PDB file of C-alpha atoms in Angstrom:
ATOM      1  CA  UNK A   1       0.000   0.000   0.000  1.00  0.00           C
ATOM      2  CA  UNK A   2       1.463   3.290  -1.056  1.00  0.00           C
ATOM      3  CA  UNK A   3       0.679   6.276   1.176  1.00  0.00           C
ATOM      4  CA  UNK A   4       1.615   9.816   0.411  1.00  0.00           C
ATOM      5  CA  UNK A   5       2.147  12.267   3.219  1.00  0.00           C
ATOM      6  CA  UNK A   6       1.426  15.841   2.357  1.00  0.00           C
ATOM      7  CA  UNK A   7       3.612  18.330   4.092  1.00  0.00           C
ATOM      8  CA  UNK A   8       2.990  22.014   4.342  1.00  0.00           C
ATOM      9  CA  UNK A   9       5.853  24.361   4.794  1.00  0.00           C
ATOM     10  CA  UNK A  10       4.982  27.248   7.115  1.00  0.00           C
ATOM     11  CA  UNK A  11       7.142  30.273   6.590  1.00  0.00           C
ATOM     12  CA  UNK A  12       7.653  33.061   9.133  1.00  0.00           C
ATOM     13  CA  UNK A  13       5.492  35.427   7.069  1.00  0.00           C
ATOM     14  CA  UNK A  14       2.658  32.909   7.108  1.00  0.00           C
ATOM     15  CA  UNK A  15       3.038  32.547  10.868  1.00  0.00           C
ATOM     16  CA  UNK A  16       2.698  36.315  11.297  1.00  0.00           C
ATOM     17  CA  UNK A  17      -0.043  36.768   8.691  1.00  0.00           C
ATOM     18  CA  UNK A  18      -2.422  34.181  10.174  1.00  0.00           C
ATOM     19  CA  UNK A  19      -2.947  35.953  13.560  1.00  0.00           C
ATOM     20  CA  UNK A  20      -3.288  39.332  11.823  1.00  0.00           C
ATOM     21  CA  UNK A  21      -5.896  37.936   9.431  1.00  0.00           C
ATOM     22  CA  UNK A  22      -7.717  36.209  12.296  1.00  0.00           C
ATOM     23  CA  UNK A  23      -7.756  39.469  14.297  1.00  0.00           C
ATOM     24  CA  UNK A  24      -9.111  41.421  11.323  1.00  0.00           C
ATOM     25  CA  UNK A  25     -11.860  38.837  10.823  1.00  0.00           C
ATOM     26  CA  UNK A  26     -12.810  39.074  14.495  1.00  0.00           C
ATOM     27  CA  UNK A  27     -13.072  42.860  14.311  1.00  0.00           C
ATOM     28  CA  UNK A  28     -15.268  42.592  11.216  1.00  0.00           C
ATOM     29  CA  UNK A  29     -17.449  39.973  12.869  1.00  0.00           C
ATOM     30  CA  UNK A  30     -17.682  41.842  16.198  1.00  0.00           C
ATOM     31  CA  UNK A  31     -17.256  45.571  15.490  1.00  0.00           C
ATOM     32  CA  UNK A  32     -18.053  46.400  19.105  1.00  0.00           C
ATOM     33  CA  UNK A  33     -14.619  45.037  20.035  1.00  0.00           C
ATOM     34  CA  UNK A  34     -13.029  47.851  18.064  1.00  0.00           C
ATOM     35  CA  UNK A  35     -15.163  50.637  19.529  1.00  0.00           C
ATOM     36  CA  UNK A  36     -14.848  52.366  22.843  1.00  0.00           C
ATOM     37  CA  UNK A  37     -18.211  52.638  24.548  1.00  0.00           C
ATOM     38  CA  UNK A  38     -19.303  56.245  24.869  1.00  0.00           C
ATOM     39  CA  UNK A  39     -22.283  55.329  27.046  1.00  0.00           C
ATOM     40  CA  UNK A  40     -22.550  57.510  30.129  1.00  0.00           C
ATOM     41  CA  UNK A  41     -22.997  55.461  33.275  1.00  0.00           C
ATOM     42  CA  UNK A  42     -25.072  56.871  36.136  1.00  0.00           C
ATOM     43  CA  UNK A  43     -22.818  57.677  39.077  1.00  0.00           C
ATOM     44  CA  UNK A  44     -23.199  58.238  42.809  1.00  0.00           C
ATOM     45  CA  UNK A  45     -21.709  61.378  44.332  1.00  0.00           C
ATOM     46  CA  UNK A  46     -21.123  61.967  48.033  1.00  0.00           C
ATOM     47  CA  UNK A  47     -22.625  65.177  49.390  1.00  0.00           C
ATOM     48  CA  UNK A  48     -20.442  66.667  52.096  1.00  0.00           C
ATOM     49  CA  UNK A  49     -21.834  66.506  55.586  1.00  0.00           C
ATOM     50  CA  UNK A  50     -21.439  68.550  58.736  1.00  0.00           C
ATOM     51  CA  UNK A  51     -19.772  67.203  61.843  1.00  0.00           C
ATOM     52  CA  UNK A  52     -21.870  64.510  63.478  1.00  0.00           C
ATOM     53  CA  UNK A  53     -24.201  64.193  60.470  1.00  0.00           C
ATOM     54  CA  UNK A  54     -23.684  61.211  58.177  1.00  0.00           C
ATOM     55  CA  UNK A  55     -22.985  62.004  54.519  1.00  0.00           C
ATOM     56  CA  UNK A  56     -25.722  62.000  51.911  1.00  0.00           C
ATOM     57  CA  UNK A  57     -25.463  60.567  48.431  1.00  0.00           C
ATOM     58  CA  UNK A  58     -26.704  61.855  45.102  1.00  0.00           C
ATOM     59  CA  UNK A  59     -27.441  59.673  42.079  1.00  0.00           C
ATOM     60  CA  UNK A  60     -26.514  61.569  38.921  1.00  0.00           C
ATOM     61  CA  UNK A  61     -28.410  60.442  35.825  1.00  0.00           C
ATOM     62  CA  UNK A  62     -27.511  62.239  32.634  1.00  0.00           C
ATOM     63  CA  UNK A  63     -29.886  60.405  30.297  1.00  0.00           C
ATOM     64  CA  UNK A  64     -33.648  60.560  30.705  1.00  0.00           C
ATOM     65  CA  UNK A  65     -34.105  56.990  29.433  1.00  0.00           C
ATOM     66  CA  UNK A  66     -32.130  55.493  32.355  1.00  0.00           C
ATOM     67  CA  UNK A  67     -34.219  53.493  34.830  1.00  0.00           C
ATOM     68  CA  UNK A  68     -33.674  53.732  38.561  1.00  0.00           C
ATOM     69  CA  UNK A  69     -34.774  50.938  40.875  1.00  0.00           C
ATOM     70  CA  UNK A  70     -35.213  51.665  44.576  1.00  0.00           C
ATOM     71  CA  UNK A  71     -35.101  48.944  47.213  1.00  0.00           C
ATOM     72  CA  UNK A  72     -36.067  49.905  50.754  1.00  0.00           C
ATOM     73  CA  UNK A  73     -35.741  47.763  53.890  1.00  0.00           C
ATOM     74  CA  UNK A  74     -38.718  45.756  55.137  1.00  0.00           C
ATOM     75  CA  UNK A  75     -41.393  48.030  56.561  1.00  0.00           C
ATOM     76  CA  UNK A  76     -40.295  51.009  54.455  1.00  0.00           C
ATOM     77  CA  UNK A  77     -41.543  52.320  51.127  1.00  0.00           C
ATOM     78  CA  UNK A  78     -39.929  54.652  48.605  1.00  0.00           C
ATOM     79  CA  UNK A  79     -41.288  58.176  48.547  1.00  0.00           C
ATOM     80  CA  UNK A  80     -40.588  60.822  45.920  1.00  0.00           C
ATOM     81  CA  UNK A  81     -40.098  64.289  47.401  1.00  0.00           C
ATOM     82  CA  UNK A  82     -38.321  67.558  46.931  1.00  0.00           C
ATOM     83  CA  UNK A  83     -35.546  68.368  49.384  1.00  0.00           C
ATOM     84  CA  UNK A  84     -34.105  71.861  49.091  1.00  0.00           C
ATOM     85  CA  UNK A  85     -35.487  72.185  45.532  1.00  0.00           C
ATOM     86  CA  UNK A  86     -33.905  68.886  44.456  1.00  0.00           C
ATOM     87  CA  UNK A  87     -35.876  65.796  43.449  1.00  0.00           C
ATOM     88  CA  UNK A  88     -35.211  63.130  46.058  1.00  0.00           C
ATOM     89  CA  UNK A  89     -36.262  59.554  46.714  1.00  0.00           C
ATOM     90  CA  UNK A  90     -36.326  58.501  50.352  1.00  0.00           C
ATOM     91  CA  UNK A  91     -37.277  55.326  52.176  1.00  0.00           C
ATOM     92  CA  UNK A  92     -40.033  56.269  54.620  1.00  0.00           C
ATOM     93  CA  UNK A  93     -41.734  53.988  57.163  1.00  0.00           C
ATOM     94  CA  UNK A  94     -44.615  52.138  55.528  1.00  0.00           C
ATOM     95  CA  UNK A  95     -48.007  53.659  56.337  1.00  0.00           C
ATOM     96  CA  UNK A  96     -51.106  51.557  55.809  1.00  0.00           C
ATOM     97  CA  UNK A  97     -54.176  53.298  54.343  1.00  0.00           C
TER      98      UNK A  97
END
């Protein structure tokens, strides 16, 4: 039985070209890998406090389509209010009707 073995000679340029080609194909397939996300993430800022008063926190949302979920401890409910002309959400003790 006569068997032929095929051999492929890999040159240094082929070795370098294959990863470059593979990387280019990945970027074409997944263009998000090549882009830097410009999405603005909501952030929490600390509001300075006076001595003996714990600090307050402010959630800064720059896009109106962002959703905010509020979780209050058991027995409390979220309440939307204005505090010093600023929209605020606080957890207030639950009051039954």
